[in-house]
Every structure is written in C-alpha cells, then in structure tokens.
Coordinates of C-alpha atoms and ligand atoms in Angstrom, one line a residue:
M13 CA 27.5 24.4 -48.6
I14 CA 26.4 25.9 -45.3
E15 CA 28.5 24.9 -42.3
P16 CA 26.1 24.7 -39.2
I17 CA 28.6 23.2 -36.8
I18 CA 32.4 23.9 -36.8
W19 CA 34.7 22.3 -34.2
D20 CA 37.8 24.3 -33.5
E21 CA 39.7 22.3 -30.8
N22 CA 39.0 24.7 -28.0
C23 CA 35.5 25.8 -29.0
L24 CA 32.4 24.9 -30.9
K25 CA 31.1 27.3 -33.5
L26 CA 27.4 27.1 -34.1
L27 CA 25.7 29.1 -36.9
D28 CA 23.0 31.0 -35.0
Q29 CA 19.8 29.7 -36.6
R30 CA 17.7 32.2 -34.7
L31 CA 19.1 35.0 -36.9
L32 CA 18.8 33.1 -40.2
P33 CA 18.0 33.9 -43.1
H34 CA 19.0 37.5 -42.7
K35 CA 22.1 37.3 -40.7
K36 CA 24.9 34.7 -40.7
E37 CA 26.6 34.8 -37.3
Y38 CA 28.3 32.1 -35.3
M39 CA 27.9 31.6 -31.6
I40 CA 31.2 30.6 -30.1
C41 CA 30.8 27.9 -27.4
R42 CA 33.7 27.8 -25.0
S43 CA 32.1 25.8 -22.1
I44 CA 29.6 23.0 -21.9
Y45 CA 27.1 25.5 -20.5
D46 CA 27.2 27.5 -23.7
V47 CA 26.4 24.3 -25.6
A48 CA 23.5 23.5 -23.3
Y49 CA 22.3 27.1 -23.8
A50 CA 22.7 26.8 -27.6
I51 CA 20.6 23.7 -27.7
R52 CA 17.9 24.9 -25.2
E53 CA 17.5 28.3 -27.0
M54 CA 17.6 26.8 -30.5
V55 CA 20.8 28.5 -31.7
V56 CA 21.2 24.9 -33.1
R57 CA 18.2 22.8 -33.7
G58 CA 17.1 19.7 -35.6
A59 CA 17.7 16.1 -34.3
P60 CA 21.0 15.1 -35.6
A61 CA 22.5 18.6 -35.2
I62 CA 21.5 18.6 -31.5
G63 CA 23.2 15.2 -31.0
V64 CA 26.5 16.1 -32.7
S65 CA 26.6 19.5 -30.7
A66 CA 26.1 17.7 -27.5
A67 CA 29.0 15.3 -28.3
F68 CA 31.3 18.4 -28.6
G69 CA 29.7 19.8 -25.5
V70 CA 30.9 16.5 -23.7
V71 CA 34.4 17.3 -24.9
L72 CA 34.2 21.0 -23.6
G73 CA 32.9 19.7 -20.2
L74 CA 35.8 17.3 -19.9
K75 CA 38.3 20.1 -20.9
E76 CA 36.7 22.1 -18.0
G77 CA 37.5 19.3 -15.6
K78 CA 33.9 18.1 -15.2
N79 CA 32.9 14.6 -14.3
I80 CA 31.1 12.6 -17.0
N81 CA 28.1 12.0 -15.0
E82 CA 27.7 15.7 -14.4
I83 CA 28.2 16.4 -18.0
Y84 CA 25.6 14.0 -19.0
E85 CA 23.1 15.6 -16.6
I86 CA 23.8 19.1 -17.9
L87 CA 23.2 18.2 -21.5
K88 CA 20.5 15.4 -21.4
N89 CA 17.5 17.7 -20.4
T90 CA 18.3 20.5 -23.0
R91 CA 15.6 19.4 -25.2
P92 CA 13.3 16.2 -24.7
T93 CA 12.0 14.9 -28.0
A94 CA 14.9 14.3 -30.4
V95 CA 16.4 10.9 -29.4
N96 CA 19.8 11.8 -31.2
L97 CA 20.8 13.8 -28.1
I98 CA 20.6 10.9 -25.7
W99 CA 22.1 8.7 -28.4
A100 CA 25.1 10.9 -28.8
L101 CA 25.5 11.2 -25.1
D102 CA 25.4 7.5 -24.5
K103 CA 28.0 7.0 -27.3
M104 CA 30.2 9.6 -25.6
K105 CA 29.8 8.0 -22.2
G106 CA 30.6 4.5 -23.6
A107 CA 33.8 5.9 -25.3
Y108 CA 34.7 7.6 -21.9
E109 CA 34.5 4.3 -20.1
Y110 CA 36.4 2.6 -22.9
C111 CA 39.2 5.1 -23.0
D112 CA 39.4 5.9 -19.3
G113 CA 38.4 9.6 -19.8
N114 CA 41.3 10.4 -22.3
I115 CA 40.3 13.8 -23.8
N116 CA 42.1 13.5 -27.0
Y117 CA 40.3 10.2 -27.7
M118 CA 37.0 11.7 -26.7
E119 CA 37.7 14.6 -29.2
K120 CA 38.2 12.1 -31.8
V121 CA 35.1 10.3 -31.0
A122 CA 33.0 13.5 -31.3
I123 CA 34.6 14.3 -34.5
K124 CA 33.9 10.8 -35.8
L125 CA 30.2 11.2 -34.8
F126 CA 30.1 14.4 -36.8
E127 CA 31.7 13.0 -39.9
R128 CA 29.6 10.0 -39.8
D129 CA 26.4 12.0 -39.6
L130 CA 27.5 13.9 -42.8
E131 CA 28.4 10.6 -44.5
Y132 CA 25.0 9.0 -43.6
N133 CA 23.2 12.1 -44.9
R134 CA 24.9 11.7 -48.2
M135 CA 23.9 8.0 -48.1
I136 CA 20.3 9.0 -47.3
G137 CA 20.3 11.4 -50.2
K138 CA 21.5 8.7 -52.6
N139 CA 19.0 6.1 -51.3
G140 CA 16.2 8.6 -51.6
L141 CA 16.8 8.9 -55.4
T142 CA 15.3 5.4 -55.7
I143 CA 11.9 6.8 -54.9
L144 CA 12.1 10.0 -56.9
N145 CA 11.1 10.7 -60.6
D146 CA 12.3 13.5 -62.9
G147 CA 9.8 16.2 -62.6
D148 CA 8.5 15.4 -59.0
C149 CA 6.9 18.1 -57.0
I150 CA 7.7 17.3 -53.3
L151 CA 6.3 18.8 -50.2
T152 CA 8.4 19.2 -47.1
H153 CA 7.8 20.4 -43.6
C154 CA 10.1 22.2 -41.0
N155 CA 13.8 22.0 -41.7
A156 CA 15.5 18.6 -42.2
G157 CA 18.4 20.2 -44.0
A158 CA 22.2 20.8 -43.6
L159 CA 21.1 23.2 -40.7
A160 CA 19.4 20.3 -38.8
T161 CA 22.3 17.8 -39.1
A162 CA 26.2 17.9 -39.4
G163 CA 25.6 19.2 -42.9
Y164 CA 23.7 18.2 -46.3
G165 CA 20.5 17.1 -44.6
T166 CA 18.1 14.2 -44.5
A167 CA 15.0 15.2 -46.4
L168 CA 17.0 18.0 -48.0
G169 CA 19.8 15.6 -48.5
V170 CA 17.4 13.7 -50.9
F171 CA 16.7 17.1 -52.7
R172 CA 20.4 17.8 -53.0
A173 CA 21.2 14.4 -54.3
A174 CA 18.4 14.9 -57.0
K175 CA 19.9 18.2 -58.0
E176 CA 23.4 16.6 -58.1
K177 CA 22.0 13.9 -60.4
G178 CA 20.4 16.4 -62.7
L179 CA 16.8 15.6 -61.8
N180 CA 14.3 18.4 -62.1
I181 CA 12.3 18.6 -58.9
H182 CA 10.3 21.3 -57.3
V183 CA 9.9 21.5 -53.5
Y184 CA 7.0 23.1 -51.8
V185 CA 7.9 24.3 -48.3
D186 CA 5.5 24.7 -45.3
E187 CA 6.3 27.8 -43.5
T188 CA 6.0 25.7 -40.2
R189 CA 4.4 27.9 -37.6
P190 CA 5.1 28.9 -35.1
Y191 CA 8.9 28.8 -35.2
L192 CA 8.9 29.2 -39.0
Q193 CA 11.8 26.6 -39.7
G194 CA 10.3 26.2 -43.2
A195 CA 10.1 29.8 -44.1
R196 CA 13.3 30.8 -42.6
L197 CA 15.6 28.0 -42.9
T198 CA 14.5 25.5 -45.6
T199 CA 13.8 28.0 -48.3
F200 CA 17.2 29.6 -47.4
E201 CA 18.9 26.4 -47.9
L202 CA 17.1 25.4 -51.1
M203 CA 17.6 29.0 -52.7
E204 CA 21.4 28.8 -51.8
E205 CA 21.5 25.4 -53.7
D206 CA 19.3 26.7 -56.6
I207 CA 16.8 24.0 -56.0
P208 CA 13.5 25.4 -57.3
C209 CA 11.1 25.9 -54.2
T210 CA 7.8 27.6 -53.3
L211 CA 6.9 28.8 -49.8
I212 CA 3.4 28.0 -48.7
C213 CA 1.4 28.6 -45.4
D214 CA 0.6 25.6 -43.2
N215 CA -3.0 25.6 -44.2
M216 CA -2.3 25.3 -48.0
P217 CA -1.0 21.7 -48.5
G218 CA -4.5 20.2 -48.7
F219 CA -5.5 22.5 -51.6
L220 CA -2.2 21.7 -53.4
M221 CA -2.9 17.9 -53.0
Y222 CA -6.5 18.5 -54.2
Q223 CA -5.1 20.1 -57.3
G224 CA -2.8 17.1 -57.9
K225 CA 0.3 19.3 -57.5
I226 CA 2.1 17.1 -55.0
D227 CA 3.8 13.8 -56.0
K228 CA 5.5 13.0 -52.7
I229 CA 6.0 14.2 -49.3
I230 CA 9.5 13.9 -47.7
V231 CA 10.1 15.1 -44.0
G232 CA 12.7 14.4 -41.3
A233 CA 12.0 12.9 -37.8
D234 CA 13.1 13.5 -34.2
R235 CA 12.3 10.1 -32.8
I236 CA 10.9 6.9 -34.4
A237 CA 9.5 4.1 -32.3
K238 CA 9.7 0.4 -33.0
N239 CA 6.2 0.3 -34.6
G240 CA 7.2 3.2 -37.0
D241 CA 5.3 6.0 -35.1
T242 CA 7.3 9.1 -35.7
A243 CA 7.6 12.2 -33.8
N244 CA 8.5 15.2 -36.1
K245 CA 7.6 18.8 -36.1
I246 CA 4.1 19.9 -35.3
G247 CA 1.9 19.6 -38.3
T248 CA 3.5 16.4 -39.8
Y249 CA 0.7 14.3 -38.7
Q250 CA -2.0 16.3 -40.6
L251 CA 0.1 16.1 -43.6
A252 CA 0.3 12.3 -43.4
I253 CA -3.5 12.0 -43.1
L254 CA -3.9 14.4 -46.0
A255 CA -1.5 12.3 -48.1
Y256 CA -3.3 9.1 -47.2
Y257 CA -6.6 10.7 -48.3
H258 CA -5.1 11.8 -51.6
D259 CA -3.0 8.6 -52.1
I260 CA 0.3 10.4 -52.1
P261 CA 3.5 8.6 -50.9
F262 CA 4.7 9.9 -47.5
Y263 CA 8.3 9.3 -46.5
I264 CA 10.5 9.9 -43.5
A265 CA 14.1 10.5 -44.1
A266 CA 16.3 9.9 -41.0
P267 CA 19.5 8.2 -40.0
L268 CA 19.5 5.1 -37.6
S269 CA 20.4 7.4 -34.7
T270 CA 16.9 8.8 -34.8
F271 CA 15.3 5.4 -34.3
D272 CA 14.5 4.5 -30.6
F273 CA 14.2 0.8 -30.5
T274 CA 13.5 1.0 -26.7
L275 CA 10.0 2.4 -27.4
E276 CA 7.2 0.2 -28.6
N277 CA 5.0 3.2 -29.9
G278 CA 4.7 6.9 -30.2
N279 CA 2.7 7.2 -27.0
Q280 CA 6.0 6.8 -25.2
I281 CA 7.6 9.7 -26.9
K282 CA 7.9 12.9 -24.7
I283 CA 6.6 15.9 -26.6
E284 CA 8.3 19.2 -25.8
M285 CA 5.8 22.0 -25.0
R286 CA 7.0 25.5 -25.9
N287 CA 6.4 29.0 -24.7
G288 CA 3.0 30.4 -25.7
N289 CA 4.6 33.7 -26.9
E290 CA 5.9 31.9 -29.9
V291 CA 2.3 31.5 -31.1
R292 CA 1.1 34.8 -29.8
K293 CA 3.8 36.6 -31.6
I294 CA 5.6 36.6 -34.9
K295 CA 9.2 37.6 -34.0
D296 CA 8.5 40.5 -31.6
T297 CA 5.1 41.5 -33.0
L298 CA 2.1 40.5 -30.9
I299 CA -0.6 39.1 -33.2
S300 CA -3.2 38.0 -30.6
P301 CA -4.5 39.4 -27.2
N302 CA -1.4 39.3 -25.1
N303 CA -2.8 36.9 -22.6
V304 CA -4.8 34.5 -24.7
P305 CA -4.3 30.9 -23.6
V306 CA -2.1 29.0 -26.1
F307 CA -1.3 25.4 -26.9
N308 CA 2.2 25.0 -28.3
P309 CA 3.5 21.4 -28.7
A310 CA 6.7 21.4 -30.7
F311 CA 6.1 18.1 -32.2
D312 CA 3.4 15.5 -33.0
I313 CA 3.2 11.8 -33.7
T314 CA 2.6 10.4 -37.1
P315 CA 1.3 6.7 -36.8
G316 CA 3.6 4.2 -38.5
H317 CA 0.8 2.8 -40.7
L318 CA 0.5 6.3 -42.5
I319 CA 4.2 6.2 -43.5
T320 CA 5.0 4.8 -46.9
G321 CA 8.8 4.3 -46.3
F322 CA 11.7 5.2 -44.2
I323 CA 14.8 6.6 -46.1
T324 CA 17.8 5.7 -44.2
E325 CA 21.6 5.2 -44.7
F326 CA 20.9 1.5 -45.2
G327 CA 18.3 2.0 -47.9
V328 CA 14.5 2.6 -48.0
F329 CA 12.2 0.4 -45.9
N330 CA 8.5 0.0 -45.7
S331 CA 8.6 -0.6 -42.0
V332 CA 10.9 -0.4 -39.0
K333 CA 10.7 -4.2 -38.9
D334 CA 12.1 -4.4 -42.5
L335 CA 14.8 -2.1 -41.5
L336 CA 15.8 -4.1 -38.5
N337 CA 15.7 -7.3 -40.5
N338 CA 18.2 -5.7 -42.9
I339 CA 20.7 -4.5 -40.4
N340 CA 22.4 -7.8 -40.2
E341 CA 25.0 -7.0 -37.6
G342 CA 22.3 -5.7 -35.3
G343 CA 24.4 -2.6 -34.1
K344 CA 23.5 1.0 -34.5
N345 CA 25.7 3.3 -36.4
G346 CA 28.7 5.0 -34.7
D347 CA 29.6 1.8 -32.9
Ligands
MRU424 O1 12.3 22.1 -33.2 P1 13.3 21.8 -34.1 O2 13.5 22.8 -35.1 O3 14.6 21.2 -33.5 O4 12.6 20.5 -34.9 C1 13.3 19.9 -35.9 C2 12.4 19.0 -36.7 O5 11.4 18.6 -36.3 C3 13.0 18.4 -37.9 O6 12.0 18.2 -39.0 C4 13.7 17.1 -37.5 O7 14.6 17.3 -36.5 C5 14.3 16.5 -38.6 S1 16.0 17.0 -38.7 C6 16.8 16.3 -39.8

C-alpha cells in the first residue's frame, strides 16, 4: 500500500501529492519549517495526514532546539479548516508538559499518533462494512484515502475493507475541481488496489443519481461540529442535497480526531480561501481570462441533518449525540 508519511528518526519523508499520479517522489523534511511548508503547499493534505505530519514537525522543532510555544505557533496556522492539526498539536503540547520536554518521549508520542491513525482507519473500514451491500455503487468526493491519513484511509478505508472481504463494489469518483484530488489521487489509489472505479466531472453526480446508479455516498471530513455540521471539500454540500432529494444514504467516514466538540455548529468553522489561479488554471494552463474574479473556498459545510451516519472507529452513529453517548469513558482517542 501507498506510504504517504514515513518517519526516519531525523527526518520526515512526505510523498509529494502535488506530483501524483504521474510521479512518486518524497519531500524530505529535516526542519519544522519544511513540515510547515509541506502542509501549507499541500505536499501533504487531508485532515488526519496534516495532523500526523504536524506531530512529527513538533519533534523536528524540538530537535532544532525550539521552544514548544514557538513550535505550536509555526505549525498552527499552516491550514485553518482541518481540526486534526490543532488536535495533534494539543496532544503534543500536553505530552511535552507531561514529560518535561524529553525528546525521545515526544518522538514516541508522535509515532503513536501515526500508528493509532492507521489503526483507527482500519476500524473505520471494518465498521463501514455494516452499511455496505454486495454490488453497491458508491460515490465519493475529494480524497479520503491512504494519502489523506497515516495510511489506509477513512472513506477509502471502507472501500478497502469491502475489497478485503470480497464484496463487489464500484466507486464513482468526482474529479473535485479545482485541486482535482478525486481525479489525481482517489482514482490512483483505487486503481492501485484494483477496486473498480469510474471518474466523473463534478457536474455529473445528479444525473447518475437520477438514473438510479448511486446506492450510497461516502466522503471524509475536515471538521465536524457538535450538531453534526461537517466541513469537507467544496462540493460536498451539493452532493448531500442531491442525495437527500434522491433518497440516497449519505455517510461521513472520520476518526474522532476530526470531531470538534468545542463548536456548536458549522458556522463557527473557519473555511480556507485559496488562490484564484487554482480556478483560472488547470495545472499551468490558463482556461479563463487571466484577471477574472474568482471565488475559491476549499471547503463547505454540510448541515448535520443531511447526514445519514458517521462511520467512526467506535462504530456507525446517526448523530454526534449518539456517538458521544457511546463513548463511555468520555475521552478522545490518543489520550
Ligand atoms: O484540501 P485537502 O485536500 O486537504 O482536503 C481534504 C478533504 O477535504 C478530505 O475529503 C478530508 O480531509 C477527509 S481526509 C480523510
């Protein structure tokens, strides 16, 4: 399987996702600034992958002799929407206070966060099997795969688990303009795993649903508020509305580290606004007048009431309230 993140004691190797699917090349991060750059410039992307990379960034920062508060500041603003970044930084800061800055201990904590993310993805995959049927055609958006996590993936974790169980599924993949995570990354992952898939443009899901060709929708998430409102890649909201209209179940697959219980609703989630050239161009080719005004939010909010269920490492829940009731010890993962 693809290894998006490799820790090598003195450096972090990140598979450069800007070059995929045509080139597999690792960026070697030897300094906290390299990691901050890699997150900001989307060498690594996807909520859990950003969190895990930041944890290793903390270790590199400590090895460089930086103060933990300085480290926290350098990494925290690299990307604003995925809560996993702050979640991981808080975990690392808590560990720092606990171990009095012992670097070996901090390195072990970062490795643990990495391993746990992988383990939770496998649990998400297994739990997702409870909502799948043999022969299902599933639509997904953006990339919630191994590349967006420590490995295996959340939404794609469910597809991997289905394949491992011998279920026949077919995945329709939105290209996910403007950054094309679906076309470049999700199809790449699915094809490497021999999971049957079809690439479609972002304006095609409605027609597929009209034709009765979609049984379920499963996507990932970047931040989920207490009422279930979910930030995910731009375009997710319109899929949820289409799914509601066509009576198609709409699922979010995400680990607990993506839930932000400090937020009452999605209005409080900061949405990253990105450079207009991502819309004006495809790669380096200009496809519009070069100065046309552009609106380019990276994420949107899907209201909780449009979501059929949350597939997590703890099981599948109809609401965040149900999820919270089921986590009896009340702590978040990684504690
Ligand atoms: O801008 P990106 O590529 O970081 O956005 C990623 C997404 O929106 C994913 O769908 C989400 O993080 C889920 S990742 C398991």
